[in-house]
Amino acid sequence: MVYSDSQEFPPSPIEHSSKDLLPALGIDSTLSELPLHTIQLSLEDLGTKAAQIFQQMPSLPGILLISDDNVSRVLSRHRFLEFLLLPQGFDLFLSQPLHVLYSYARLEPLTLPHDTSILVATQAALQRPLELQEEPILVTEHKSHSLLNFHDLNRADWQIRGIETQIRYERIQTQMLQNQKMSALGRLVDGVAHEMLDPLGFIWGNLAHIAQYCQEIITLIEAYENVLETEAIRAPALTELKEDIELEYLKEDLPNTIRSVQGGANRLKRLASSLQNFCHIDEVYPKPADLHEMLDSIVLLIKSRLTTRIEFVQQYTPLPPITCFAGQLGQVFMNILTYCVDALLEHTARQNTTRDLGLSVEKKSDQQTIEAPQIMITTRLCSVPDEDELTKHRWVSITIADNGPGLTVTAQQQILDTFSIKQRLDRETDLAASYRIVTAKHGGKLYLRSRQFSGPDTPPGIGTEFEIQLPLHTSSK
């Protein structure tokens, strides 16, 4: 609204955008959601008009001054009162047009678009010199202008910070509850695995004796047959029984059956041991662990759920024990391997569907056929150039790569974005949790490479590659 000298100033002007209570705000709220002031006066209006407006509208931070060129200038309440308190200020400025006062109180305001985030605007406002902290902020929207009280902006910022703190607190509580559930589940599975290992120990231990006893019984039967043939004794009942039980086939197949049972018991024992190791509950402090044993256990668990053949190639370099949180690091390996397995299964299913339907595929990435889906796990000692000389050569590298089609630029960038703190607050994915465990918990590094993203830098035959670099010794965090 614009007031001029010819208008009678209303006794109680109403400004609908000026509110005592701030609206409900969120982390992504912008300046357009805050109380904005649009009171305008002409540069030719007298100072008394501005004084009347400021007197009747205590929350008004300033007035927009409009000239013939339609350029908005700002007369802030703080600056206006400063000049009135000068000696003879009332006589000098109240009876003069506002352009006289503005010529003395000229000040370029902080100007921000209406869609600026409140958090960003607060940061920009606080970067002003201390003497300008009380000045209003000029908010622009297309060709219109309005003023924002810095105190309203500050209150909104505190309100959003409180919301953000509450969200973090609730998420921490949820994470703690989830951790408690996972710990309870881990103890339960650990107990089940332990109960499985006890009878498996008896079975595995007795199978060797059973094999020996069976061989001795077969030897005894053969000795009886030799004696009967030597004595030329014919027993029709024994001959009929041998034919009924197929004795010759039984003697040939019984050792194979025992070996098969031994193989199954051994595999079940390894699976139970792997499950027990994976469900290991970390202590308060990191402890030395065998990375190769950890990787083998997780590969065995993943293989147990696969119905499609995926080849795992493990190329290990001898490593010393790594000081780490074994349970959490095992979860990292599980998340990355599961991601690679799912990518290979999805690509293989898409190729099978394309082949079955007889569809023509034009894209080069889809023409690549995976004859044998493969995941390569490589470990080696490595050096980190950024580290000091004492720790330069005390790092290990674990590389997990598949021979799939790789990630697009967009897909890889989406994964990298989830590694940021802001994205992890919104929604923490399995890979983001892995990144946090590697970097924050172990002081390591996690790299993601893809054929389509990295181009010639990616080794041949590699689609997507994850590299984990860990120091040999991890401090407790």
CSV table of C-alpha atoms in Angstrom, one decimal:
chain,number,residue,atom,x,y,z
A,1,MET,CA,0.0,0.0,0.0
A,2,VAL,CA,1.2,3.5,-0.8
A,3,TYR,CA,0.5,6.6,1.2
A,4,SER,CA,0.7,10.1,-0.2
A,5,ASP,CA,0.3,13.6,1.2
A,6,SER,CA,-3.3,13.9,-0.1
A,7,GLN,CA,-4.5,10.8,1.8
A,8,GLU,CA,-5.6,10.8,5.3
A,9,PHE,CA,-3.5,8.4,7.3
A,10,PRO,CA,-5.8,5.7,8.8
A,11,PRO,CA,-5.8,5.4,12.6
A,12,SER,CA,-5.1,1.7,12.6
A,13,PRO,CA,-3.5,0.4,9.4
A,14,ILE,CA,-3.8,-3.4,9.0
A,15,GLU,CA,-1.0,-5.3,7.3
A,16,HIS,CA,-2.1,-8.9,6.8
A,17,SER,CA,1.5,-10.3,6.3
A,18,SER,CA,2.7,-9.0,9.7
A,19,LYS,CA,2.1,-11.7,12.3
A,20,ASP,CA,3.2,-12.2,15.9
A,21,LEU,CA,3.4,-16.0,15.5
A,22,LEU,CA,5.5,-17.6,12.8
A,23,PRO,CA,3.8,-20.2,10.6
A,24,ALA,CA,4.7,-23.9,10.8
A,25,LEU,CA,8.1,-24.1,9.2
A,26,GLY,CA,10.3,-26.9,7.9
A,27,ILE,CA,13.9,-27.4,7.1
A,28,ASP,CA,13.2,-26.5,3.4
A,29,SER,CA,11.1,-23.4,4.2
A,30,THR,CA,11.8,-20.2,2.3
A,31,LEU,CA,11.5,-16.5,2.9
A,32,SER,CA,8.1,-16.4,1.2
A,33,GLU,CA,6.7,-18.2,4.2
A,34,LEU,CA,7.7,-15.5,6.7
A,35,PRO,CA,5.8,-12.3,7.5
A,36,LEU,CA,6.8,-9.8,4.8
A,37,HIS,CA,6.0,-6.0,4.9
A,38,THR,CA,5.0,-4.0,1.9
A,39,ILE,CA,4.3,-0.5,3.3
A,40,GLN,CA,5.4,2.0,0.7
A,41,LEU,CA,5.7,5.8,0.6
A,42,SER,CA,6.8,8.2,-2.1
A,43,LEU,CA,10.2,10.0,-1.8
A,44,GLU,CA,8.2,13.2,-1.9
A,45,ASP,CA,6.1,12.4,1.2
A,46,LEU,CA,7.0,14.3,4.4
A,47,GLY,CA,8.9,12.6,7.2
A,48,THR,CA,5.8,12.9,9.4
A,49,LYS,CA,4.1,10.3,7.3
A,50,ALA,CA,6.9,7.8,8.1
A,51,ALA,CA,6.8,8.8,11.7
A,52,GLN,CA,3.0,8.1,11.9
A,53,ILE,CA,3.4,4.7,10.2
A,54,PHE,CA,6.3,3.6,12.5
A,55,GLN,CA,4.3,4.7,15.5
A,56,GLN,CA,1.2,2.8,14.7
A,57,MET,CA,3.0,-0.3,13.4
A,58,PRO,CA,5.6,-1.3,16.0
A,59,SER,CA,6.6,-4.5,14.2
A,60,LEU,CA,7.3,-2.7,10.9
A,61,PRO,CA,11.1,-3.0,10.2
A,62,GLY,CA,11.2,-0.3,7.4
A,63,ILE,CA,9.3,1.4,4.6
A,64,LEU,CA,9.8,1.0,0.9
A,65,LEU,CA,10.4,4.4,-0.8
A,66,ILE,CA,9.1,4.7,-4.3
A,67,SER,CA,10.3,7.3,-6.9
A,68,ASP,CA,9.3,8.0,-10.4
A,69,ASP,CA,11.7,5.5,-11.7
A,70,ASN,CA,9.9,2.8,-9.7
A,71,VAL,CA,13.2,1.8,-8.0
A,72,SER,CA,12.6,0.6,-4.4
A,73,ARG,CA,14.7,2.2,-1.7
A,74,VAL,CA,14.6,1.2,1.9
A,75,LEU,CA,14.1,3.4,4.9
A,76,SER,CA,14.7,1.3,8.0
A,77,ARG,CA,13.1,2.0,11.4
A,78,HIS,CA,16.5,1.8,13.1
A,79,ARG,CA,18.0,4.3,10.7
A,80,PHE,CA,15.0,6.7,10.9
A,81,LEU,CA,15.1,6.8,14.7
A,82,GLU,CA,18.8,7.4,14.7
A,83,PHE,CA,18.4,10.6,12.6
A,84,LEU,CA,15.5,11.8,14.6
A,85,LEU,CA,17.6,11.6,17.8
A,86,LEU,CA,20.2,13.9,16.4
A,87,PRO,CA,20.2,17.5,17.6
A,88,GLN,CA,17.4,19.3,15.8
A,89,GLY,CA,16.5,16.0,14.1
A,90,PHE,CA,12.7,16.5,14.5
A,91,ASP,CA,12.8,19.9,13.0
A,92,LEU,CA,15.2,18.9,10.2
A,93,PHE,CA,13.6,15.7,9.0
A,94,LEU,CA,10.0,15.5,9.9
A,95,SER,CA,9.0,18.6,7.9
A,96,GLN,CA,11.1,17.7,4.9
A,97,PRO,CA,10.4,15.2,2.1
A,98,LEU,CA,11.7,11.7,2.6
A,99,HIS,CA,14.3,12.0,-0.1
A,100,VAL,CA,16.1,14.5,2.1
A,101,LEU,CA,16.3,12.0,5.0
A,102,TYR,CA,17.2,9.2,2.6
A,103,SER,CA,20.1,11.3,1.2
A,104,TYR,CA,21.6,11.1,4.7
A,105,ALA,CA,20.5,7.6,5.6
A,106,ARG,CA,21.3,6.0,2.3
A,107,LEU,CA,22.2,2.3,2.8
A,108,GLU,CA,22.2,-0.6,0.4
A,109,PRO,CA,20.1,-3.4,2.0
A,110,LEU,CA,20.8,-7.1,1.8
A,111,THR,CA,18.6,-8.3,-1.2
A,112,LEU,CA,17.5,-11.9,-1.5
A,113,PRO,CA,15.0,-13.7,-3.7
A,114,HIS,CA,11.8,-14.8,-2.1
A,115,ASP,CA,12.6,-18.5,-2.7
A,116,THR,CA,15.8,-18.3,-0.7
A,117,SER,CA,16.1,-20.9,2.1
A,118,ILE,CA,15.6,-19.5,5.6
A,119,LEU,CA,18.8,-21.2,6.8
A,120,VAL,CA,20.8,-19.7,3.8
A,121,ALA,CA,19.3,-16.3,4.4
A,122,THR,CA,20.1,-16.3,8.1
A,123,GLN,CA,23.7,-17.2,7.3
A,124,ALA,CA,23.9,-14.3,4.8
A,125,ALA,CA,22.4,-11.9,7.2
A,126,LEU,CA,24.7,-12.8,10.0
A,127,GLN,CA,27.7,-12.1,7.7
A,128,ARG,CA,26.8,-8.4,7.6
A,129,PRO,CA,28.8,-6.0,9.9
A,130,LEU,CA,27.5,-5.8,13.4
A,131,GLU,CA,26.1,-2.3,13.1
A,132,LEU,CA,23.9,-3.5,10.2
A,133,GLN,CA,22.4,-6.5,12.0
A,134,GLU,CA,19.2,-4.7,12.8
A,135,GLU,CA,18.6,-3.6,9.2
A,136,PRO,CA,15.7,-5.2,7.3
A,137,ILE,CA,16.2,-7.5,4.4
A,138,LEU,CA,14.8,-6.6,1.0
A,139,VAL,CA,12.9,-9.6,-0.5
A,140,THR,CA,12.3,-9.7,-4.3
A,141,GLU,CA,9.7,-11.6,-6.2
A,142,HIS,CA,9.6,-10.8,-9.9
A,143,LYS,CA,9.2,-7.0,-10.0
A,144,SER,CA,7.6,-6.7,-6.5
A,145,HIS,CA,9.5,-5.9,-3.3
A,146,SER,CA,8.9,-6.5,0.4
A,147,LEU,CA,10.8,-6.2,3.7
A,148,LEU,CA,11.6,-8.8,6.2
A,149,ASN,CA,12.4,-8.1,9.8
A,150,PHE,CA,15.7,-9.6,10.8
A,151,HIS,CA,14.2,-10.7,14.2
A,152,ASP,CA,11.5,-12.7,12.4
A,153,LEU,CA,14.2,-14.3,10.3
A,154,ASN,CA,16.3,-15.1,13.4
A,155,ARG,CA,13.2,-16.6,15.2
A,156,ALA,CA,12.4,-18.7,12.1
A,157,ASP,CA,16.0,-19.9,12.0
A,158,TRP,CA,15.9,-21.0,15.7
A,159,GLN,CA,12.5,-22.7,15.1
A,160,ILE,CA,14.0,-24.7,12.2
A,161,ARG,CA,17.1,-25.5,14.2
A,162,GLY,CA,14.8,-26.8,16.9
A,163,ILE,CA,12.9,-28.9,14.4
A,164,GLU,CA,16.2,-30.2,12.9
A,165,THR,CA,17.4,-31.1,16.4
A,166,GLN,CA,14.2,-32.9,17.2
A,167,ILE,CA,14.4,-34.9,14.0
A,168,ARG,CA,17.9,-35.9,14.7
A,169,TYR,CA,17.0,-36.8,18.3
A,170,GLU,CA,14.1,-39.0,17.0
A,171,ARG,CA,16.3,-40.6,14.4
A,172,ILE,CA,19.0,-41.3,17.0
A,173,GLN,CA,16.3,-42.9,19.2
A,174,THR,CA,15.0,-44.9,16.3
A,175,GLN,CA,18.6,-46.0,15.4
A,176,MET,CA,19.3,-46.9,19.0
A,177,LEU,CA,16.1,-49.0,19.1
A,178,GLN,CA,17.0,-50.6,15.8
A,179,ASN,CA,20.5,-51.3,17.1
A,180,GLN,CA,19.0,-52.9,20.2
A,181,LYS,CA,16.7,-55.1,18.0
A,182,MET,CA,19.6,-56.1,15.8
A,183,SER,CA,21.8,-56.9,18.8
A,184,ALA,CA,19.0,-59.0,20.3
A,185,LEU,CA,18.5,-60.7,16.9
A,186,GLY,CA,22.3,-61.2,16.6
A,187,ARG,CA,22.4,-62.9,20.0
A,188,LEU,CA,19.5,-65.1,19.0
A,189,VAL,CA,21.0,-66.1,15.7
A,190,ASP,CA,24.4,-66.6,17.5
A,191,GLY,CA,22.7,-68.9,20.0
A,192,VAL,CA,20.9,-70.8,17.2
A,193,ALA,CA,24.2,-71.2,15.3
A,194,HIS,CA,25.9,-72.4,18.5
A,195,GLU,CA,23.2,-74.9,19.1
A,196,MET,CA,23.6,-76.1,15.5
A,197,LEU,CA,27.3,-76.5,15.8
A,198,ASP,CA,27.1,-78.7,18.9
A,199,PRO,CA,25.2,-81.6,17.2
A,200,LEU,CA,27.1,-81.0,14.0
A,201,GLY,CA,30.3,-81.6,16.0
A,202,PHE,CA,28.9,-85.0,17.1
A,203,ILE,CA,27.9,-85.9,13.5
A,204,TRP,CA,31.2,-84.8,12.0
A,205,GLY,CA,33.2,-86.5,14.7
A,206,ASN,CA,31.3,-89.8,14.3
A,207,LEU,CA,31.2,-89.9,10.5
A,208,ALA,CA,34.8,-90.9,10.4
A,209,HIS,CA,34.1,-93.8,12.8
A,210,ILE,CA,31.0,-94.8,10.8
A,211,ALA,CA,33.0,-94.9,7.6
A,212,GLN,CA,35.7,-97.1,9.3
A,213,TYR,CA,33.1,-99.5,10.8
A,214,CYS,CA,31.3,-99.9,7.5
A,215,GLN,CA,34.5,-100.7,5.7
A,216,GLU,CA,35.3,-103.3,8.4
A,217,ILE,CA,31.9,-104.8,8.1
A,218,ILE,CA,32.2,-105.0,4.3
A,219,THR,CA,35.7,-106.6,4.8
A,220,LEU,CA,34.1,-109.2,7.1
A,221,ILE,CA,31.3,-110.0,4.7
A,222,GLU,CA,33.8,-110.5,1.9
A,223,ALA,CA,35.8,-112.8,4.2
A,224,TYR,CA,32.7,-114.9,4.9
A,225,GLU,CA,32.0,-115.1,1.2
A,226,ASN,CA,35.5,-116.4,0.5
A,227,VAL,CA,35.1,-119.1,3.2
A,228,LEU,CA,31.8,-120.2,1.8
A,229,GLU,CA,33.1,-120.4,-1.7
A,230,THR,CA,36.2,-122.3,-0.5
A,231,GLU,CA,34.1,-124.9,1.4
A,232,ALA,CA,31.7,-125.1,-1.6
A,233,ILE,CA,28.8,-124.3,0.6
A,234,ARG,CA,25.6,-123.1,-1.1
A,235,ALA,CA,23.0,-121.3,1.0
A,236,PRO,CA,20.0,-120.4,-1.1
A,237,ALA,CA,18.7,-118.1,1.7
A,238,LEU,CA,21.9,-116.1,1.7
A,239,THR,CA,22.1,-115.9,-2.1
A,240,GLU,CA,18.5,-114.6,-2.2
A,241,LEU,CA,19.2,-112.0,0.5
A,242,LYS,CA,22.3,-110.8,-1.3
A,243,GLU,CA,20.2,-110.3,-4.4
A,244,ASP,CA,17.4,-108.5,-2.5
A,245,ILE,CA,19.7,-106.0,-0.9
A,246,GLU,CA,22.0,-105.7,-4.0
A,247,LEU,CA,25.1,-106.3,-1.9
A,248,GLU,CA,27.6,-105.6,-4.7
A,249,TYR,CA,26.0,-102.2,-5.4
A,250,LEU,CA,25.8,-101.5,-1.6
A,251,LYS,CA,29.5,-102.1,-1.2
A,252,GLU,CA,30.3,-99.8,-4.0
A,253,ASP,CA,27.8,-97.0,-3.1
A,254,LEU,CA,28.2,-97.0,0.7
A,255,PRO,CA,31.6,-95.1,0.8
A,256,ASN,CA,30.2,-92.6,-1.7
A,257,THR,CA,27.1,-92.0,0.6
A,258,ILE,CA,29.3,-91.5,3.6
A,259,ARG,CA,31.5,-89.0,1.7
A,260,SER,CA,28.4,-87.2,0.6
A,261,VAL,CA,27.1,-87.0,4.2
A,262,GLN,CA,30.6,-85.8,5.3
A,263,GLY,CA,30.5,-83.1,2.7
A,264,GLY,CA,27.0,-81.9,3.7
A,265,ALA,CA,27.9,-81.9,7.4
A,266,ASN,CA,31.1,-79.9,6.6
A,267,ARG,CA,29.2,-77.4,4.5
A,268,LEU,CA,26.5,-77.0,7.2
A,269,LYS,CA,29.2,-76.6,9.8
A,270,ARG,CA,30.9,-73.9,7.8
A,271,LEU,CA,27.6,-72.1,7.2
A,272,ALA,CA,26.8,-72.2,10.9
A,273,SER,CA,30.3,-70.9,11.7
A,274,SER,CA,29.9,-68.1,9.1
A,275,LEU,CA,26.5,-67.2,10.6
A,276,GLN,CA,28.0,-67.1,14.0
A,277,ASN,CA,30.9,-64.9,12.9
A,278,PHE,CA,28.6,-62.5,11.0
A,279,CYS,CA,26.3,-62.1,14.0
A,280,HIS,CA,29.3,-61.3,16.2
A,281,ILE,CA,28.5,-58.5,18.6
A,282,ASP,CA,31.2,-55.8,18.6
A,283,GLU,CA,32.9,-54.9,21.9
A,284,VAL,CA,33.5,-51.3,23.0
A,285,TYR,CA,37.0,-51.4,21.5
A,286,PRO,CA,38.2,-52.7,18.2
A,287,LYS,CA,40.0,-56.0,18.1
A,288,PRO,CA,42.3,-57.8,15.6
A,289,ALA,CA,40.4,-59.8,13.0
A,290,ASP,CA,41.2,-61.9,9.9
A,291,LEU,CA,39.7,-60.1,6.9
A,292,HIS,CA,40.1,-63.2,4.7
A,293,GLU,CA,38.1,-65.4,7.1
A,294,MET,CA,35.5,-62.6,7.4
A,295,LEU,CA,35.1,-62.3,3.6
A,296,ASP,CA,35.0,-66.1,3.1
A,297,SER,CA,32.2,-66.4,5.7
A,298,ILE,CA,30.1,-63.7,4.1
A,299,VAL,CA,30.6,-65.1,0.6
A,300,LEU,CA,29.4,-68.5,1.9
A,301,LEU,CA,26.3,-66.8,3.4
A,302,ILE,CA,25.5,-65.1,0.1
A,303,LYS,CA,26.0,-68.2,-1.9
A,304,SER,CA,23.5,-70.1,0.3
A,305,ARG,CA,20.7,-67.8,-0.9
A,306,LEU,CA,21.6,-67.7,-4.6
A,307,THR,CA,19.6,-69.8,-7.1
A,308,THR,CA,21.6,-68.4,-10.1
A,309,ARG,CA,25.2,-69.3,-10.6
A,310,ILE,CA,27.5,-66.3,-9.8
A,311,GLU,CA,31.2,-67.0,-9.7
A,312,PHE,CA,33.2,-65.5,-6.8
A,313,VAL,CA,36.9,-65.0,-7.6
A,314,GLN,CA,39.0,-64.4,-4.5
A,315,GLN,CA,42.5,-63.1,-5.0
A,316,TYR,CA,44.0,-62.6,-1.5
A,317,THR,CA,47.4,-61.2,-0.6
A,318,PRO,CA,48.7,-62.3,2.8
A,319,LEU,CA,47.6,-59.7,5.4
A,320,PRO,CA,48.3,-59.3,9.1
A,321,PRO,CA,45.3,-59.2,11.5
A,322,ILE,CA,43.4,-55.9,11.1
A,323,THR,CA,42.3,-54.0,14.2
A,324,CYS,CA,38.6,-53.2,13.5
A,325,PHE,CA,35.0,-53.6,14.7
A,326,ALA,CA,34.5,-57.0,13.0
A,327,GLY,CA,30.7,-57.0,13.2
A,328,GLN,CA,30.3,-53.6,11.6
A,329,LEU,CA,32.9,-54.3,9.0
A,330,GLY,CA,31.3,-57.6,8.1
A,331,GLN,CA,28.0,-55.6,7.6
A,332,VAL,CA,29.9,-53.4,5.1
A,333,PHE,CA,31.1,-56.4,3.1
A,334,MET,CA,27.7,-57.9,3.2
A,335,ASN,CA,26.0,-54.6,1.9
A,336,ILE,CA,28.5,-54.2,-0.9
A,337,LEU,CA,28.5,-57.8,-2.0
A,338,THR,CA,24.7,-57.9,-1.9
A,339,TYR,CA,24.6,-54.7,-4.1
A,340,CYS,CA,26.9,-56.3,-6.7
A,341,VAL,CA,24.9,-59.6,-6.6
A,342,ASP,CA,21.6,-57.8,-7.1
A,343,ALA,CA,23.1,-55.7,-10.0
A,344,LEU,CA,24.3,-58.9,-11.8
A,345,LEU,CA,21.0,-60.7,-11.2
A,346,GLU,CA,19.0,-57.8,-12.6
A,347,HIS,CA,21.2,-57.4,-15.7
A,348,THR,CA,21.1,-61.2,-16.3
A,349,ALA,CA,17.3,-61.3,-16.0
A,350,ARG,CA,17.0,-58.3,-18.4
A,351,GLN,CA,19.2,-60.1,-20.9
A,352,ASN,CA,17.3,-63.3,-20.6
A,353,THR,CA,14.0,-61.5,-21.1
A,354,THR,CA,15.3,-59.7,-24.1
A,355,ARG,CA,16.6,-62.9,-25.7
A,356,ASP,CA,13.4,-64.8,-25.0
A,357,LEU,CA,11.2,-62.1,-26.5
A,358,GLY,CA,13.5,-61.7,-29.5
A,359,LEU,CA,13.9,-57.9,-28.9
A,360,SER,CA,16.6,-56.0,-30.7
A,361,VAL,CA,18.9,-54.1,-28.4
A,362,GLU,CA,20.6,-51.0,-29.8
A,363,LYS,CA,22.4,-49.6,-26.8
A,364,LYS,CA,26.0,-50.7,-26.5
A,365,SER,CA,25.7,-51.2,-22.7
A,366,ASP,CA,22.9,-53.7,-23.2
A,367,GLN,CA,24.7,-55.6,-26.0
A,368,GLN,CA,27.3,-56.7,-23.5
A,369,THR,CA,26.6,-60.3,-22.6
A,370,ILE,CA,27.7,-61.7,-19.3
A,371,GLU,CA,28.6,-65.3,-20.1
A,372,ALA,CA,29.5,-66.0,-16.5
A,373,PRO,CA,28.4,-63.4,-13.9
A,374,GLN,CA,31.4,-62.8,-11.7
A,375,ILE,CA,32.4,-60.9,-8.6
A,376,MET,CA,36.1,-60.4,-7.9
A,377,ILE,CA,37.4,-59.8,-4.4
A,378,THR,CA,41.0,-58.6,-4.1
A,379,THR,CA,43.0,-57.7,-1.0
A,380,ARG,CA,46.4,-56.1,-0.9
A,381,LEU,CA,48.6,-53.9,1.2
A,382,CYS,CA,48.6,-50.3,0.0
A,383,SER,CA,50.0,-46.9,0.9
A,384,VAL,CA,48.1,-43.6,1.3
A,385,PRO,CA,50.1,-40.6,0.1
A,386,ASP,CA,48.2,-38.2,2.2
A,387,GLU,CA,49.3,-39.9,5.4
A,388,ASP,CA,52.4,-39.1,7.4
A,389,GLU,CA,55.5,-41.3,7.1
A,390,LEU,CA,54.7,-43.4,10.2
A,391,THR,CA,51.4,-44.7,8.8
A,392,LYS,CA,52.1,-44.3,5.1
A,393,HIS,CA,52.5,-48.0,4.5
A,394,ARG,CA,50.2,-49.4,7.1
A,395,TRP,CA,47.0,-49.6,5.1
A,396,VAL,CA,45.1,-52.4,3.4
A,397,SER,CA,42.8,-52.3,0.3
A,398,ILE,CA,39.8,-54.5,-0.2
A,399,THR,CA,38.4,-54.3,-3.7
A,400,ILE,CA,35.0,-55.8,-4.6
A,401,ALA,CA,34.0,-55.6,-8.3
A,402,ASP,CA,31.6,-57.1,-10.7
A,403,ASN,CA,31.7,-57.6,-14.4
A,404,GLY,CA,28.3,-56.1,-15.0
A,405,PRO,CA,27.4,-53.2,-17.3
A,406,GLY,CA,28.4,-50.6,-14.7
A,407,LEU,CA,26.5,-47.5,-13.5
A,408,THR,CA,25.4,-44.5,-15.4
A,409,VAL,CA,26.6,-41.1,-14.5
A,410,THR,CA,23.3,-40.3,-12.9
A,411,ALA,CA,23.1,-43.5,-10.9
A,412,GLN,CA,26.7,-43.2,-9.6
A,413,GLN,CA,26.1,-39.5,-8.6
A,414,GLN,CA,23.0,-40.6,-6.7
A,415,ILE,CA,25.0,-43.1,-4.7
A,416,LEU,CA,27.7,-40.5,-4.0
A,417,ASP,CA,25.1,-38.0,-2.9
A,418,THR,CA,23.9,-40.4,-0.3
A,419,PHE,CA,27.3,-40.4,1.3
A,420,SER,CA,26.8,-36.7,2.3
A,421,ILE,CA,25.7,-35.9,5.8
A,422,LYS,CA,22.5,-34.1,4.6
A,423,GLN,CA,21.4,-37.1,2.5
A,424,ARG,CA,22.2,-39.5,5.3
A,425,LEU,CA,20.0,-37.5,7.7
A,426,ASP,CA,17.1,-37.7,5.2
A,427,ARG,CA,17.4,-41.4,4.5
A,428,GLU,CA,20.4,-43.7,5.2
A,429,THR,CA,20.8,-46.4,2.6
A,430,ASP,CA,22.9,-49.6,3.1
A,431,LEU,CA,25.7,-48.1,1.1
A,432,ALA,CA,25.5,-44.8,3.0
A,433,ALA,CA,25.7,-46.8,6.3
A,434,SER,CA,28.7,-48.6,4.9
A,435,TYR,CA,30.4,-45.3,4.0
A,436,ARG,CA,29.8,-44.0,7.5
A,437,ILE,CA,31.2,-47.2,9.1
A,438,VAL,CA,34.3,-47.2,6.9
A,439,THR,CA,35.1,-43.5,7.2
A,440,ALA,CA,33.8,-42.4,10.6
A,441,LYS,CA,34.1,-45.6,12.6
A,442,HIS,CA,37.4,-46.9,11.1
A,443,GLY,CA,39.1,-43.8,9.7
A,444,GLY,CA,39.2,-45.4,6.3
A,445,LYS,CA,38.2,-44.5,2.7
A,446,LEU,CA,35.5,-45.8,0.4
A,447,TYR,CA,35.7,-45.3,-3.4
A,448,LEU,CA,33.2,-46.1,-6.1
A,449,ARG,CA,34.2,-46.5,-9.7
A,450,SER,CA,32.2,-47.5,-12.8
A,451,ARG,CA,33.1,-48.3,-16.4
A,452,GLN,CA,30.6,-45.8,-17.8
A,453,PHE,CA,31.6,-43.1,-15.3
A,454,SER,CA,35.4,-43.5,-15.1
A,455,GLY,CA,35.9,-44.7,-18.7
A,456,PRO,CA,39.5,-45.9,-19.4
A,457,ASP,CA,40.5,-45.5,-15.8
A,458,THR,CA,38.4,-48.5,-14.9
A,459,PRO,CA,40.2,-51.9,-15.3
A,460,PRO,CA,39.0,-54.0,-18.2
A,461,GLY,CA,36.2,-56.5,-17.4
A,462,ILE,CA,35.1,-54.4,-14.4
A,463,GLY,CA,31.5,-53.0,-14.3
A,464,THR,CA,31.2,-51.5,-10.9
A,465,GLU,CA,34.0,-51.4,-8.3
A,466,PHE,CA,34.1,-50.6,-4.6
A,467,GLU,CA,37.4,-50.1,-2.9
A,468,ILE,CA,37.8,-50.0,0.8
A,469,GLN,CA,41.0,-48.7,2.3
A,470,LEU,CA,41.6,-49.3,6.0
A,471,PRO,CA,44.4,-48.5,8.4
A,472,LEU,CA,45.9,-51.6,10.0
A,473,HIS,CA,45.1,-50.2,13.4
A,474,THR,CA,41.8,-48.5,14.2
A,475,SER,CA,41.3,-46.3,17.2
A,476,SER,CA,38.1,-46.6,19.2
A,477,LYS,CA,35.5,-44.1,18.2
